[in-house]
Amino acid sequence: MNDTATQPIFLKDYQEPHHWVRDVHLTFLLAPTATRVRSRITFVPNPQNPGDLELNGEDLRLLSVAVNGNDVPYEVTDTGLTIPAHALGEGDITFEAEVEIAPQENTALEGLYMSNGMYCTQCEAEGFRKITYYPDRPDVMGVFTVRIESDLPVLLSNGNPTQKGAGWAEWHDPWPKPAYLFALVAGDLVNHADTFTTKSGKAVDLNIWVRPGDEDKCAFGMEALKKSMTWDEDVYGREYDLDIFNIVAVDDFNMGAMENKGLNIFNSSCVLASPETSTDANFERIEGIIAHEYFHNWTGNRITCRDWFQLCLKEGLTVYRDQMFSGDMRSHPVKRIEEVLALRARQFREDNGPLAHPVRPESFVEINNFYTATVYEKGAEVIGMLRRVVGDEAYYKALDLYFDRHDGEAATIEDWLKVFEDTTGRDLAQFKQWYSQSGTPRLSVEETWDDGALTLFFSQETPATPSQTEKKPQVIPITVGLIGPNGDEVVPTTVLEMTEAEQSFTFENLGARPVASILRDFSAPVILNRHIDAPTRAFLLAHDTDPFQKWEMGRMLARDTLVAMIVDGTPPAATYLDAIRDVVVDDDLDPAFRALVLGLPSEDDIAQKLVDEGHTPDPQAIHDNRNELRRIRTDHLADILPALFDSMKTGAFVPDAEGSGKRSLRLAVLSMLTLIDGGAAARAAFAAADNMTEQAGSLRSLLLADMGQDALVAFEKQWKHDRLVMDKWFGMQVAYASPEKTAQIAQTLTQHPDFTMKNPNRFRAVFGALAGNHAGFHHESGAGYALLAKHLIELDKLNPQTAARMASAFETWRRYDPTRQDKMRAELARIGATKGLSRDMTEMVTRMLG
Ligand code: ARG
Ligand code: ZN
């Protein structure tokens, strides 16, 4: 890696380009190892910043260049092509070039590559420069016309189809766009077709393109797409703006999916669905991702980002929108709890370690390393807070202004906040710190009761994070409600707006001392430190009207129980066990909610909590105690489990909120039953399963009880032809392995004939599961660390983006005892010392060791 490649670039150094683009004509002559790309681009000099014509380009074989039809002097480097200003003449420039690329050899899956004989592209963030020379930056937007020549039957690009003939097709996208939204697909594909009529009466053709054989797995995705289109019209007033909307499923894909204008490309795992092969969680995720990519058409495509530091402008907002959509389609309380679980598991973990960065980073070496939980999920939380602070009405007014004012532009976070300031008259300078300050605020609360008045004293503090030692107080919307001693709500939810380091709020004229329910609906992404006793938590678990807080109290009881078991061997109190039992038997509660209450904090969560309390986590002890608590709870509930298991049986599989809620409670119960019935119920459920939720869920129960061998064999036999189902097979046996066997099982799976480093889903199935099996990955032998490091080094040569992403498994290394720290640091150092390491991985390792 040469020095310039690892130099950071800074937000503060942003400059407009020397040239804007008007239109782009591309011709692709597709061939696996020698694709020709001809370009004709009209550049318009930028009077604000005159200079050379600067184009990015990597791994391109340059065949010809001309400006206005003539030869010109130019300089080509590993990263681009520059034509000196003096050679450009006056006025607009017609630039023409021809390059050759080899999609077949592109294992990084960035730019134009091949997957199972099909051509496809992934250009965000900086992949277009691997297709041709171009100003590959999001503030440069052009109108694209694309001609594809290939014998493959289906040839797709952005926008609307214009003409086609034997062996060729042309597409025109009337909406100016940055190069990262470019897409091309060519393959032997079949489509699931439908149509949608927009509110204003425009007919849109919809297609989901898949490999032959997958046609029967498109119907659910298509429904999700139509629901998304309707929802964006109804809730945000946004219509679709082309004649056609295409989705393509690709097996080899680095991320979930990509919002290319009019031609979304999906990891096949995020679009293909059938009851037999997909779990309820898969269905829910597919619905959310289809919505996410569709919603990008307005928040991302019509209004894009000025530069990559503004990534949260499109991602935070689009995640927020897809979360609201999923809540509307399913259950808001359940969705909110799932969001918080994911936020804590991924974003809080990131914010507490060496990879912490602001929602809007100030510098980066490789932008692909910043498609993070902080940018996406914390970015969405910030929008939720903004909405809470200004209110619903002002939120939608501000959004209308945002779309009016910035349509067709490449915008910034400043632009975004300004529309809120202009609609509300508020000063959002302090609020803006949510974009610039990294780290998770710790919010502490104490209370006093004085003659009918309850006062809550809050204080906030954000711990230091890399390159940010001084932290300022944030604006924290704290939602509070009060529950009277008889269990009735006496003060409904109100939003307290905290802006100081310390601030108190008083509720007056109260009859008897109520119990406060604080941070309802998780109104801010903070860690709340509140010392209340177990009976008070149990009281809120029983009576809180806010479903999030109700769940949270059960979770806090479980967490405190586990911490006490681990730290000083205190056995679980009856308060906790009885409170859980009361919820589980309460038929008035949504089964999905009851299943969530039964869930225990993850081992990683407990490790982080122990660190917060000044202990050094012992992964094996966490694992053993958590299992012990599972056993104790099972004994406490044993008499009700069989009947509850039977009563949650569903009929014909419908992947809706109701069915999935029942199945999740049924399977949570099954995993307990398996601890006491020798696996009989799980084996029977596995054998009888007619849907993947039940099949995978019963297999999971068996694996967790170390009784899964026969089921694994049967599962493989049944599904060996199905890549997506086999990913589950690879993943589950690692995810649920006992600690001492985890690394060995993962290692053995890499020898399986169906294991391949070239398919990111398969690699993630094994190694994501290894990293996610806390006690297994952190087993004292160090075998988990060594195995992951070895494979990351190998993968980095093929696919730096996915390798670097998975390296974050090591981000928590400072949490553990000196022996584990040494082992993890040594593996990081070993990765870092690898010759020819990618820029992606170099940056990740440097930050983690830094
Ligand atoms: N914009 C895509 C999405 O969130 C993700 C693209 C990720 N690309 C990357 N290079 N990391 O919908
Ligand atoms: Zn996105």
Coordinates of C-alpha atoms in Angstrom, one line a residue, residues 117-303:
G117 CA -22.7 -15.9 -15.3
M118 CA -24.5 -12.6 -14.9
Y119 CA -23.0 -9.1 -15.1
C120 CA -23.8 -6.7 -12.4
T121 CA -22.5 -3.5 -10.8
Q122 CA -22.0 -2.0 -7.4
C123 CA -20.8 1.5 -7.5
E124 CA -21.5 3.1 -4.1
A125 CA -19.4 4.5 -2.8
E126 CA -16.5 4.7 -5.2
G127 CA -16.9 1.8 -7.6
F128 CA -17.7 3.7 -10.8
R129 CA -14.1 4.6 -11.1
K130 CA -13.4 0.9 -11.8
I131 CA -15.7 1.1 -14.8
T132 CA -14.4 4.1 -16.6
Y133 CA -12.6 7.5 -16.0
Y134 CA -15.1 9.8 -14.4
P135 CA -15.3 12.4 -11.6
D136 CA -16.5 9.8 -9.2
R137 CA -17.9 12.1 -6.4
P138 CA -21.5 12.5 -5.4
D139 CA -21.8 16.2 -6.1
V140 CA -21.2 15.7 -9.8
M141 CA -24.5 14.7 -11.4
G142 CA -25.2 13.9 -15.0
V143 CA -27.9 12.6 -17.3
F144 CA -26.9 9.1 -18.4
T145 CA -27.7 7.3 -21.6
V146 CA -26.4 3.7 -21.7
R147 CA -26.1 1.2 -24.5
I148 CA -25.3 -2.4 -23.7
E149 CA -24.2 -4.9 -26.2
S150 CA -24.3 -8.6 -25.2
D151 CA -25.8 -11.9 -26.3
L152 CA -27.4 -12.3 -22.9
P153 CA -31.2 -12.0 -23.1
V154 CA -31.8 -9.4 -20.3
L155 CA -29.9 -6.1 -20.5
L156 CA -30.8 -3.5 -17.9
S157 CA -29.6 -0.1 -16.8
N158 CA -31.0 3.0 -15.0
G159 CA -34.0 5.0 -16.1
N160 CA -36.4 4.0 -18.9
P161 CA -35.8 1.6 -21.7
T162 CA -35.5 3.4 -25.1
Q163 CA -34.6 1.0 -27.8
K164 CA -33.5 -2.5 -28.2
G165 CA -32.6 -5.1 -30.8
A166 CA -30.9 -8.4 -31.1
G167 CA -27.9 -8.3 -28.8
W168 CA -28.3 -4.8 -27.6
A169 CA -30.4 -2.4 -25.5
E170 CA -30.4 1.3 -24.7
W171 CA -31.6 3.0 -21.6
H172 CA -32.0 6.7 -20.7
D173 CA -32.3 8.1 -17.2
P174 CA -33.7 11.6 -17.4
W175 CA -32.9 12.4 -13.7
P176 CA -29.4 13.7 -13.2
K177 CA -27.5 11.5 -10.8
P178 CA -24.1 10.9 -9.4
A179 CA -22.0 8.0 -10.7
Y180 CA -22.5 5.9 -7.5
L181 CA -26.2 5.4 -8.6
F182 CA -25.2 4.0 -11.9
A183 CA -26.1 0.3 -12.5
L184 CA -26.0 -2.3 -15.2
V185 CA -27.2 -5.8 -15.3
A186 CA -26.9 -8.4 -18.0
G187 CA -27.9 -12.0 -17.6
D188 CA -30.1 -15.0 -18.3
L189 CA -32.8 -13.8 -16.0
V190 CA -36.6 -14.2 -15.5
N191 CA -38.9 -11.7 -14.1
H192 CA -41.8 -11.6 -11.7
A193 CA -43.8 -8.6 -13.1
D194 CA -46.5 -6.4 -11.8
T195 CA -47.7 -2.8 -12.2
F196 CA -48.4 0.1 -9.9
T197 CA -50.4 3.2 -10.6
T198 CA -49.2 6.3 -8.8
K199 CA -51.5 8.7 -7.0
S200 CA -51.3 11.1 -10.0
G201 CA -52.3 8.2 -12.4
K202 CA -49.0 7.3 -13.9
A203 CA -48.5 3.5 -14.6
V204 CA -45.2 2.0 -13.6
D205 CA -44.0 -1.4 -14.6
L206 CA -42.5 -3.3 -11.7
N207 CA -40.1 -6.3 -12.1
I208 CA -38.1 -8.5 -9.8
W209 CA -35.4 -10.2 -11.9
V210 CA -34.0 -13.5 -10.7
R211 CA -32.2 -16.6 -11.9
P212 CA -34.5 -19.2 -13.5
G213 CA -35.8 -21.4 -10.7
D214 CA -36.2 -18.5 -8.2
E215 CA -39.4 -17.1 -9.8
D216 CA -41.6 -18.6 -7.0
K217 CA -39.7 -16.6 -4.4
C218 CA -40.6 -13.1 -5.6
A219 CA -44.2 -12.6 -4.7
F220 CA -43.5 -11.4 -1.1
G221 CA -40.9 -8.8 -2.3
M222 CA -43.3 -7.5 -4.9
E223 CA -46.0 -6.9 -2.4
A224 CA -43.5 -5.2 -0.1
L225 CA -42.5 -2.9 -3.0
K226 CA -46.1 -1.9 -3.8
K227 CA -46.7 -1.3 -0.1
S228 CA -43.6 0.9 0.0
M229 CA -44.7 2.9 -3.0
T230 CA -48.1 3.5 -1.5
W231 CA -46.7 4.4 1.9
D232 CA -44.3 7.0 0.5
E233 CA -47.1 8.6 -1.3
D234 CA -49.4 8.6 1.8
V235 CA -47.0 9.5 4.5
Y236 CA -44.4 11.7 2.7
G237 CA -46.3 12.7 -0.4
R238 CA -43.6 11.2 -2.7
E239 CA -44.4 9.5 -6.0
Y240 CA -42.2 7.4 -8.2
D241 CA -40.8 9.2 -11.2
L242 CA -39.9 6.7 -14.0
D243 CA -41.9 4.4 -16.2
I244 CA -40.2 1.3 -14.8
F245 CA -38.8 0.1 -11.5
N246 CA -36.5 -3.0 -11.6
I247 CA -35.1 -5.1 -8.8
V248 CA -32.4 -7.7 -9.5
A249 CA -31.4 -10.5 -7.1
V250 CA -27.7 -11.3 -7.1
D251 CA -26.0 -14.1 -5.1
D252 CA -22.6 -12.4 -4.7
F253 CA -23.1 -9.1 -3.1
N254 CA -21.1 -7.3 -0.4
M255 CA -24.0 -5.6 1.4
G256 CA -27.8 -6.0 1.7
A257 CA -28.9 -4.0 -1.4
M258 CA -28.3 -0.9 -3.4
E259 CA -30.7 1.9 -4.5
N260 CA -29.4 2.6 -8.1
K261 CA -31.9 4.8 -9.8
G262 CA -34.7 2.7 -11.2
L263 CA -32.6 -0.5 -11.0
N264 CA -32.1 -1.6 -7.4
I265 CA -29.7 -4.5 -7.0
F266 CA -30.2 -6.8 -4.0
N267 CA -28.3 -9.5 -2.3
S268 CA -30.5 -12.4 -3.1
S269 CA -30.8 -13.1 0.7
C270 CA -32.6 -9.7 1.0
V271 CA -35.3 -10.3 -1.6
L272 CA -36.0 -14.0 -2.3
A273 CA -38.5 -15.4 0.1
S274 CA -40.7 -18.5 0.5
P275 CA -42.2 -20.0 3.6
E276 CA -40.2 -23.2 3.1
T277 CA -36.9 -21.4 2.8
S278 CA -37.2 -18.2 4.8
T279 CA -37.8 -17.5 8.4
D280 CA -40.2 -14.8 9.8
A281 CA -37.1 -12.7 10.5
N282 CA -36.1 -13.1 6.9
F283 CA -39.5 -11.9 5.7
E284 CA -39.4 -9.0 8.0
R285 CA -35.9 -8.0 6.9
I286 CA -36.8 -8.3 3.2
E287 CA -39.9 -6.1 3.6
G288 CA -37.7 -3.5 5.4
I289 CA -34.9 -3.6 2.9
I290 CA -37.2 -3.4 -0.1
A291 CA -38.7 -0.3 1.5
H292 CA -35.4 1.1 2.4
E293 CA -34.0 1.0 -1.2
Y294 CA -37.3 2.2 -2.6
F295 CA -37.4 5.2 -0.2
H296 CA -33.9 6.1 -1.3
N297 CA -35.4 7.2 -4.6
W298 CA -36.3 10.5 -2.8
T299 CA -33.9 10.5 0.2
G300 CA -30.7 9.7 -1.6
N301 CA -31.4 9.9 -5.3
R302 CA -33.5 12.9 -6.0
I303 CA -31.7 14.6 -3.1

